[in-house]
PDB file of C-alpha atoms in Angstrom:
ATOM      1  CA  MET Y   1     -90.060  40.422  42.638  1.00 60.00           C
ATOM      2  CA  PHE Y   2     -88.797  39.952  45.654  1.00 63.00           C
ATOM      3  CA  THR Y   3     -86.693  42.909  46.850  1.00 68.00           C
ATOM      4  CA  HIS Y   4     -83.701  42.970  50.283  1.00 72.00           C
ATOM      5  CA  GLU Y   5     -85.037  44.855  52.542  1.00 78.00           C
ATOM      6  CA  PRO Y   6     -81.623  46.197  54.246  1.00 78.00           C
ATOM      7  CA  SER Y   7     -81.769  45.468  58.279  1.00 84.00           C
ATOM      8  CA  ARG Y   8     -81.070  48.297  60.467  1.00 85.00           C
ATOM      9  CA  ALA Y   9     -77.494  47.213  61.212  1.00 86.00           C
ATOM     10  CA  GLU Y  10     -77.086  46.620  57.728  1.00 85.00           C
ATOM     11  CA  GLN Y  11     -78.425  50.747  57.383  1.00 81.00           C
ATOM     12  CA  VAL Y  12     -75.913  51.707  59.281  1.00 79.00           C
ATOM     13  CA  GLU Y  13     -73.419  50.676  58.330  1.00 85.00           C
ATOM     14  CA  GLN Y  14     -74.228  51.525  54.368  1.00 80.00           C
ATOM     15  CA  LEU Y  15     -73.603  55.154  55.835  1.00 79.00           C
ATOM     16  CA  LEU Y  16     -70.059  54.505  57.738  1.00 76.00           C
ATOM     17  CA  ARG Y  17     -69.722  53.300  54.020  1.00 76.00           C
ATOM     18  CA  ASN Y  18     -71.233  56.146  52.624  1.00 79.00           C
ATOM     19  CA  ALA Y  19     -69.345  58.536  54.962  1.00 74.00           C
ATOM     20  CA  ARG Y  20     -65.709  56.509  54.322  1.00 78.00           C
ATOM     21  CA  LEU Y  21     -65.903  56.818  51.046  1.00 71.00           C
ATOM     22  CA  ARG Y  22     -66.456  61.007  51.011  1.00 77.00           C
ATOM     23  CA  ASP Y  23     -64.003  61.323  53.791  1.00 71.00           C
ATOM     24  CA  GLU Y  24     -61.487  59.638  51.517  1.00 70.00           C
ATOM     25  CA  LEU Y  25     -62.685  61.680  48.159  1.00 68.00           C
ATOM     26  CA  GLU Y  26     -63.126  64.481  50.077  1.00 72.00           C
ATOM     27  CA  PRO Y  27     -59.350  65.834  48.538  1.00 72.00           C
ATOM     28  CA  LEU Y  28     -60.287  65.524  45.814  1.00 66.00           C
ATOM     29  CA  TYR Y  29     -63.740  66.619  45.681  1.00 68.00           C
ATOM     30  CA  ASP Y  30     -65.720  68.041  42.005  1.00 67.00           C
ATOM     31  CA  GLU Y  31     -69.243  69.030  41.152  1.00 65.00           C
ATOM     32  CA  SER Y  32     -69.308  65.141  39.795  1.00 61.00           C
ATOM     33  CA  ILE Y  33     -69.317  64.883  44.028  1.00 59.00           C
ATOM     34  CA  GLY Y  34     -71.498  66.951  44.681  1.00 61.00           C
ATOM     35  CA  ARG Y  35     -74.404  65.536  42.137  1.00 61.00           C
ATOM     36  CA  VAL Y  36     -74.583  62.118  44.074  1.00 58.00           C
ATOM     37  CA  GLY Y  37     -76.710  61.535  46.723  1.00 56.00           C
ATOM     38  CA  ALA Y  38     -79.309  59.772  48.203  1.00 49.00           C
ATOM     39  CA  GLY Y  39     -82.191  61.411  46.564  1.00 62.00           C
ATOM     40  CA  HIS Y  40     -81.096  59.965  43.623  1.00 72.00           C
ATOM     41  CA  MET Y  41     -79.946  56.672  44.422  1.00 80.00           C
ATOM     42  CA  THR Y  42     -79.708  54.291  47.614  1.00 83.00           C
ATOM     43  CA  THR Y  43     -76.642  54.420  49.550  1.00 81.00           C
ATOM     44  CA  ASP Y  44     -75.267  51.106  48.881  1.00 81.00           C
ATOM     45  CA  SER Y  45     -75.655  52.144  44.914  1.00 80.00           C
ATOM     46  CA  GLU Y  46     -73.993  55.496  46.223  1.00 82.00           C
ATOM     47  CA  ASN Y  47     -72.254  53.550  47.957  1.00 77.00           C
ATOM     48  CA  ASP Y  48     -70.416  51.639  44.868  1.00 77.00           C
ATOM     49  CA  PHE Y  49     -70.808  55.216  42.424  1.00 79.00           C
ATOM     50  CA  LEU Y  50     -68.658  56.169  44.666  1.00 79.00           C
ATOM     51  CA  GLU Y  51     -64.982  53.519  45.579  1.00 77.00           C
ATOM     52  CA  SER Y  52     -65.255  53.736  41.495  1.00 75.00           C
ATOM     53  CA  MET Y  53     -64.555  57.788  41.686  1.00 78.00           C
ATOM     54  CA  LEU Y  54     -62.525  56.722  44.169  1.00 80.00           C
ATOM     55  CA  GLU Y  55     -60.407  53.915  41.756  1.00 80.00           C
ATOM     56  CA  TRP Y  56     -60.254  55.568  39.179  1.00 76.00           C
ATOM     57  CA  GLU Y  57     -58.075  58.362  41.071  1.00 82.00           C
ATOM     58  CA  ARG Y  58     -56.078  55.812  42.324  1.00 81.00           C
ATOM     59  CA  ALA Y  59     -55.742  53.963  38.964  1.00 81.00           C
ATOM     60  CA  PRO Y  60     -52.001  54.317  37.856  1.00 86.00           C
ATOM     61  CA  MET Y  61     -52.433  55.760  34.991  1.00 92.00           C
ATOM     62  CA  LEU Y  62     -50.204  53.035  31.344  1.00 95.00           C
ATOM     63  CA  ARG Y  63     -49.653  52.424  28.476  1.00 97.00           C
ATOM     64  CA  ILE Y  64     -52.145  49.000  28.171  1.00 97.00           C
ATOM     65  CA  ARG Y  65     -49.509  46.979  27.014  1.00 97.00           C
ATOM     66  CA  ASP Y  66     -47.471  46.918  30.131  1.00 97.00           C
ATOM     67  CA  TRP Y  67     -51.248  46.179  31.944  1.00 94.00           C
ATOM     68  CA  PHE Y  68     -49.836  42.539  31.832  1.00 95.00           C
ATOM     69  CA  GLU Y  69     -47.839  40.462  33.365  1.00 94.00           C
ATOM     70  CA  PRO Y  70     -45.287  40.151  31.546  1.00 95.00           C
ATOM     71  CA  ARG Y  71     -46.036  42.827  28.857  1.00 96.00           C
ATOM     72  CA  LEU Y  72     -47.534  42.188  26.490  1.00 97.00           C
ATOM     73  CA  THR Y  73     -45.486  42.222  23.274  1.00 96.00           C
ATOM     74  CA  VAL Y  74     -46.441  41.260  19.727  1.00 97.00           C
ATOM     75  CA  PRO Y  75     -44.847  41.411  16.265  1.00 97.00           C
ATOM     76  CA  SER Y  76     -44.804  44.451  14.004  1.00 97.00           C
ATOM     77  CA  PRO Y  77     -47.787  43.653  11.506  1.00 97.00           C
ATOM     78  CA  GLY Y  78     -45.121  44.388   8.768  1.00 96.00           C
ATOM     79  CA  GLN Y  79     -42.766  41.039   9.997  1.00 97.00           C
ATOM     80  CA  LEU Y  80     -45.803  38.674   9.821  1.00 97.00           C
ATOM     81  CA  GLU Y  81     -47.885  36.477   6.477  1.00 95.00           C
ATOM     82  CA  ASP Y  82     -51.345  36.632   6.123  1.00 89.00           C
ATOM     83  CA  GLN Y  83     -51.973  33.456   7.771  1.00 89.00           C
ATOM     84  CA  GLN Y  84     -50.240  34.743  11.344  1.00 96.00           C
ATOM     85  CA  ILE Y  85     -51.374  37.881  10.968  1.00 96.00           C
ATOM     86  CA  SER Y  86     -55.084  36.086  11.712  1.00 95.00           C
ATOM     87  CA  ASP Y  87     -53.340  34.225  14.451  1.00 95.00           C
ATOM     88  CA  VAL Y  88     -51.545  36.153  16.276  1.00 97.00           C
ATOM     89  CA  LEU Y  89     -55.315  37.952  16.004  1.00 97.00           C
ATOM     90  CA  ALA Y  90     -57.339  35.694  17.774  1.00 96.00           C
ATOM     91  CA  HIS Y  91     -53.542  35.401  20.072  1.00 97.00           C
ATOM     92  CA  VAL Y  92     -54.177  38.673  21.075  1.00 98.00           C
ATOM     93  CA  ILE Y  93     -57.379  39.576  20.916  1.00 97.00           C
ATOM     94  CA  HIS Y  94     -57.921  37.018  23.746  1.00 96.00           C
ATOM     95  CA  ARG Y  95     -55.673  37.826  26.164  1.00 97.00           C
ATOM     96  CA  LEU Y  96     -56.926  41.709  25.443  1.00 96.00           C
ATOM     97  CA  PHE Y  97     -60.450  40.441  27.038  1.00 95.00           C
ATOM     98  CA  GLU Y  98     -58.413  38.999  29.865  1.00 93.00           C
ATOM     99  CA  LYS Y  99     -57.906  42.671  31.272  1.00 93.00           C
ATOM    100  CA  SER Y 100     -61.769  43.716  30.582  1.00 92.00           C
ATOM    101  CA  ILE Y 101     -61.019  45.372  27.052  1.00 94.00           C
ATOM    102  CA  VAL Y 102     -63.432  44.890  24.467  1.00 95.00           C
ATOM    103  CA  LEU Y 103     -62.593  46.462  20.445  1.00 96.00           C
ATOM    104  CA  ASP Y 104     -66.276  47.325  19.430  1.00 94.00           C
ATOM    105  CA  PHE Y 105     -66.554  48.276  15.450  1.00 95.00           C
ATOM    106  CA  THR Y 106     -64.220  46.224  13.756  1.00 96.00           C
ATOM    107  CA  ASN Y 107     -65.644  44.756  10.840  1.00 96.00           C
ATOM    108  CA  HIS Y 108     -64.758  46.628   8.575  1.00 96.00           C
ATOM    109  CA  LEU Y 109     -61.208  45.950   9.097  1.00 96.00           C
ATOM    110  CA  ASP Y 110     -59.379  43.105   7.193  1.00 97.00           C
ATOM    111  CA  ASP Y 111     -57.613  41.127   9.738  1.00 97.00           C
ATOM    112  CA  ARG Y 112     -53.475  42.854   9.233  1.00 97.00           C
ATOM    113  CA  GLU Y 113     -55.924  46.057   9.147  1.00 96.00           C
ATOM    114  CA  LEU Y 114     -57.019  45.479  12.685  1.00 97.00           C
ATOM    115  CA  TYR Y 115     -54.341  44.363  13.819  1.00 98.00           C
ATOM    116  CA  THR Y 116     -52.001  47.637  12.935  1.00 97.00           C
ATOM    117  CA  LEU Y 117     -55.127  48.696  14.900  1.00 97.00           C
ATOM    118  CA  ILE Y 118     -53.939  47.230  17.818  1.00 98.00           C
ATOM    119  CA  TYR Y 119     -50.212  46.927  17.379  1.00 98.00           C
ATOM    120  CA  ARG Y 120     -49.783  50.696  16.646  1.00 96.00           C
ATOM    121  CA  ASP Y 121     -52.592  52.495  18.961  1.00 96.00           C
ATOM    122  CA  ILE Y 122     -54.188  50.253  21.224  1.00 97.00           C
ATOM    123  CA  LEU Y 123     -50.637  48.070  23.220  1.00 98.00           C
ATOM    124  CA  PRO Y 124     -49.138  52.060  23.168  1.00 97.00           C
ATOM    125  CA  SER Y 125     -51.494  53.544  24.587  1.00 96.00           C
ATOM    126  CA  TYR Y 126     -52.300  55.395  27.846  1.00 96.00           C
ATOM    127  CA  GLU Y 127     -54.974  54.742  29.882  1.00 93.00           C
ATOM    128  CA  LYS Y 128     -56.494  53.747  33.357  1.00 90.00           C
ATOM    129  CA  LYS Y 129     -56.142  50.708  34.924  1.00 89.00           C
ATOM    130  CA  ILE Y 130     -58.743  49.919  36.514  1.00 83.00           C
ATOM    131  CA  ASP Y 131     -59.394  45.960  38.084  1.00 78.00           C
ATOM    132  CA  ARG Y 132     -63.021  46.823  39.371  1.00 68.00           C
ATOM    133  CA  ARG Y 133     -65.274  43.842  38.086  1.00 69.00           C
ATOM    134  CA  GLY Y 134     -67.796  44.095  35.748  1.00 71.00           C
ATOM    135  CA  GLY Y 135     -66.263  46.938  35.282  1.00 79.00           C
ATOM    136  CA  PHE Y 136     -65.608  47.417  30.478  1.00 88.00           C
ATOM    137  CA  LEU Y 137     -62.768  49.588  28.649  1.00 89.00           C
ATOM    138  CA  HIS Y 138     -64.389  49.664  24.651  1.00 91.00           C
ATOM    139  CA  TRP Y 139     -62.512  50.789  22.305  1.00 94.00           C
ATOM    140  CA  ASP Y 140     -64.571  51.814  19.553  1.00 93.00           C
ATOM    141  CA  CYS Y 141     -62.155  50.835  15.968  1.00 94.00           C
ATOM    142  CA  ALA Y 142     -64.398  53.317  14.143  1.00 92.00           C
ATOM    143  CA  ASN Y 143     -63.317  56.318  14.896  1.00 82.00           C
ATOM    144  CA  THR Y 144     -59.631  56.140  15.033  1.00 68.00           C
ATOM    145  CA  ASN Y 145     -58.875  59.175  12.882  1.00 71.00           C
ATOM    146  CA  GLY Y 146     -61.837  61.936  15.514  1.00 75.00           C
ATOM    147  CA  ALA Y 147     -64.199  61.472  11.515  1.00 80.00           C
ATOM    148  CA  PRO Y 148     -68.002  60.140  12.134  1.00 90.00           C
ATOM    149  CA  GLU Y 149     -68.129  58.834   7.819  1.00 93.00           C
ATOM    150  CA  THR Y 150     -66.891  54.288   8.621  1.00 94.00           C
ATOM    151  CA  TRP Y 151     -69.367  54.659  11.373  1.00 94.00           C
ATOM    152  CA  LEU Y 152     -71.958  56.594   9.351  1.00 95.00           C
ATOM    153  CA  ARG Y 153     -71.021  54.004   6.286  1.00 95.00           C
ATOM    154  CA  TYR Y 154     -71.620  50.516   8.493  1.00 95.00           C
ATOM    155  CA  TYR Y 155     -72.812  50.809  11.890  1.00 95.00           C
ATOM    156  CA  ALA Y 156     -75.019  53.703  12.857  1.00 94.00           C
ATOM    157  CA  THR Y 157     -79.093  52.917  12.089  1.00 95.00           C
ATOM    158  CA  GLU Y 158     -80.875  54.845  10.058  1.00 95.00           C
ATOM    159  CA  ASP Y 159     -82.402  57.219  12.768  1.00 95.00           C
ATOM    160  CA  GLU Y 160     -78.310  57.979  14.299  1.00 94.00           C
ATOM    161  CA  ARG Y 161     -77.813  58.402  10.713  1.00 94.00           C
ATOM    162  CA  GLU Y 162     -80.497  61.112  10.169  1.00 94.00           C
ATOM    163  CA  MET Y 163     -79.791  62.947  13.662  1.00 94.00           C
ATOM    164  CA  TRP Y 164     -76.040  63.433  12.312  1.00 93.00           C
ATOM    165  CA  GLU Y 165     -77.318  64.758   9.231  1.00 93.00           C
ATOM    166  CA  GLU Y 166     -79.339  67.189  10.777  1.00 93.00           C
ATOM    167  CA  GLU Y 167     -76.979  68.456  12.947  1.00 93.00           C
ATOM    168  CA  THR Y 168     -73.626  68.440  11.431  1.00 92.00           C
ATOM    169  CA  GLY Y 169     -75.692  69.549   7.734  1.00 91.00           C
ATOM    170  CA  GLY Y 170     -73.036  66.707   6.356  1.00 89.00           C
ATOM    171  CA  ASP Y 171     -73.422  63.889   3.475  1.00 91.00           C
ATOM    172  CA  LEU Y 172     -73.813  60.922   4.456  1.00 93.00           C
ATOM    173  CA  PRO Y 173     -72.513  58.104   2.764  1.00 94.00           C
ATOM    174  CA  ALA Y 174     -73.544  55.740   1.529  1.00 94.00           C
ATOM    175  CA  ARG Y 175     -74.861  53.457   3.970  1.00 95.00           C
ATOM    176  CA  GLU Y 176     -72.192  50.033   3.153  1.00 95.00           C
ATOM    177  CA  ALA Y 177     -71.993  46.349   5.395  1.00 95.00           C
ATOM    178  CA  PRO Y 178     -69.412  46.671   6.713  1.00 96.00           C
ATOM    179  CA  PRO Y 179     -66.958  43.303   4.794  1.00 96.00           C
ATOM    180  CA  TYR Y 180     -65.989  40.723   7.652  1.00 96.00           C
ATOM    181  CA  ASP Y 181     -68.243  39.409   9.750  1.00 93.00           C
ATOM    182  CA  ARG Y 182     -65.915  38.407  12.768  1.00 92.00           C
ATOM    183  CA  GLN Y 183     -66.200  37.095  16.002  1.00 91.00           C
ATOM    184  CA  LEU Y 184     -65.419  38.920  18.615  1.00 93.00           C
ATOM    185  CA  PRO Y 185     -65.807  39.247  22.568  1.00 91.00           C
ATOM    186  CA  GLN Y 186     -68.705  40.612  23.877  1.00 88.00           C
ATOM    187  CA  ALA Y 187     -69.317  43.364  27.089  1.00 82.00           C
ATOM    188  CA  PRO Y 188     -71.519  45.403  27.605  1.00 67.00           C
ATOM    189  CA  LEU Y 189     -71.653  49.177  27.434  1.00 57.00           C
TER     190      LEU Y 189
END
């Protein structure tokens, strides 16, 4: 396999970029920056990481519906018939994916439940709007109430279920297949 060896000029440019990024991050310095070093990754990888940190620090905190121009507004779930819900849901999921928002673990919810979750919890949620290429915001639709039961019932592997049981001493819910087979846009975790 061929690996690109950076030229001396590229190495100098990467080091200068690294110094500039560290200077820009200095006022925001915390222990996470101190853990990044050339001994752990290449200078190019370190620079990418530092750029992502700087982008995170500078990103505006906005409601997800305000990430869109114009603002993404959708009708309340109570205003829509079942067939309308399915059509609007497909449109909203597509729009969210355009902004790199991915919905994970949705197959336990029917269309109205998922639409209601998007309407009530996702669109009004404040999140950092980061426009980094390849970065995705994953929304865990199985853990909306902070309880692991839905994830354990429908999505956890047997190993994950056993580990949870050993760590918590809690009772596992019966394993079930999710009732809906929804194919949504996917992105890497």
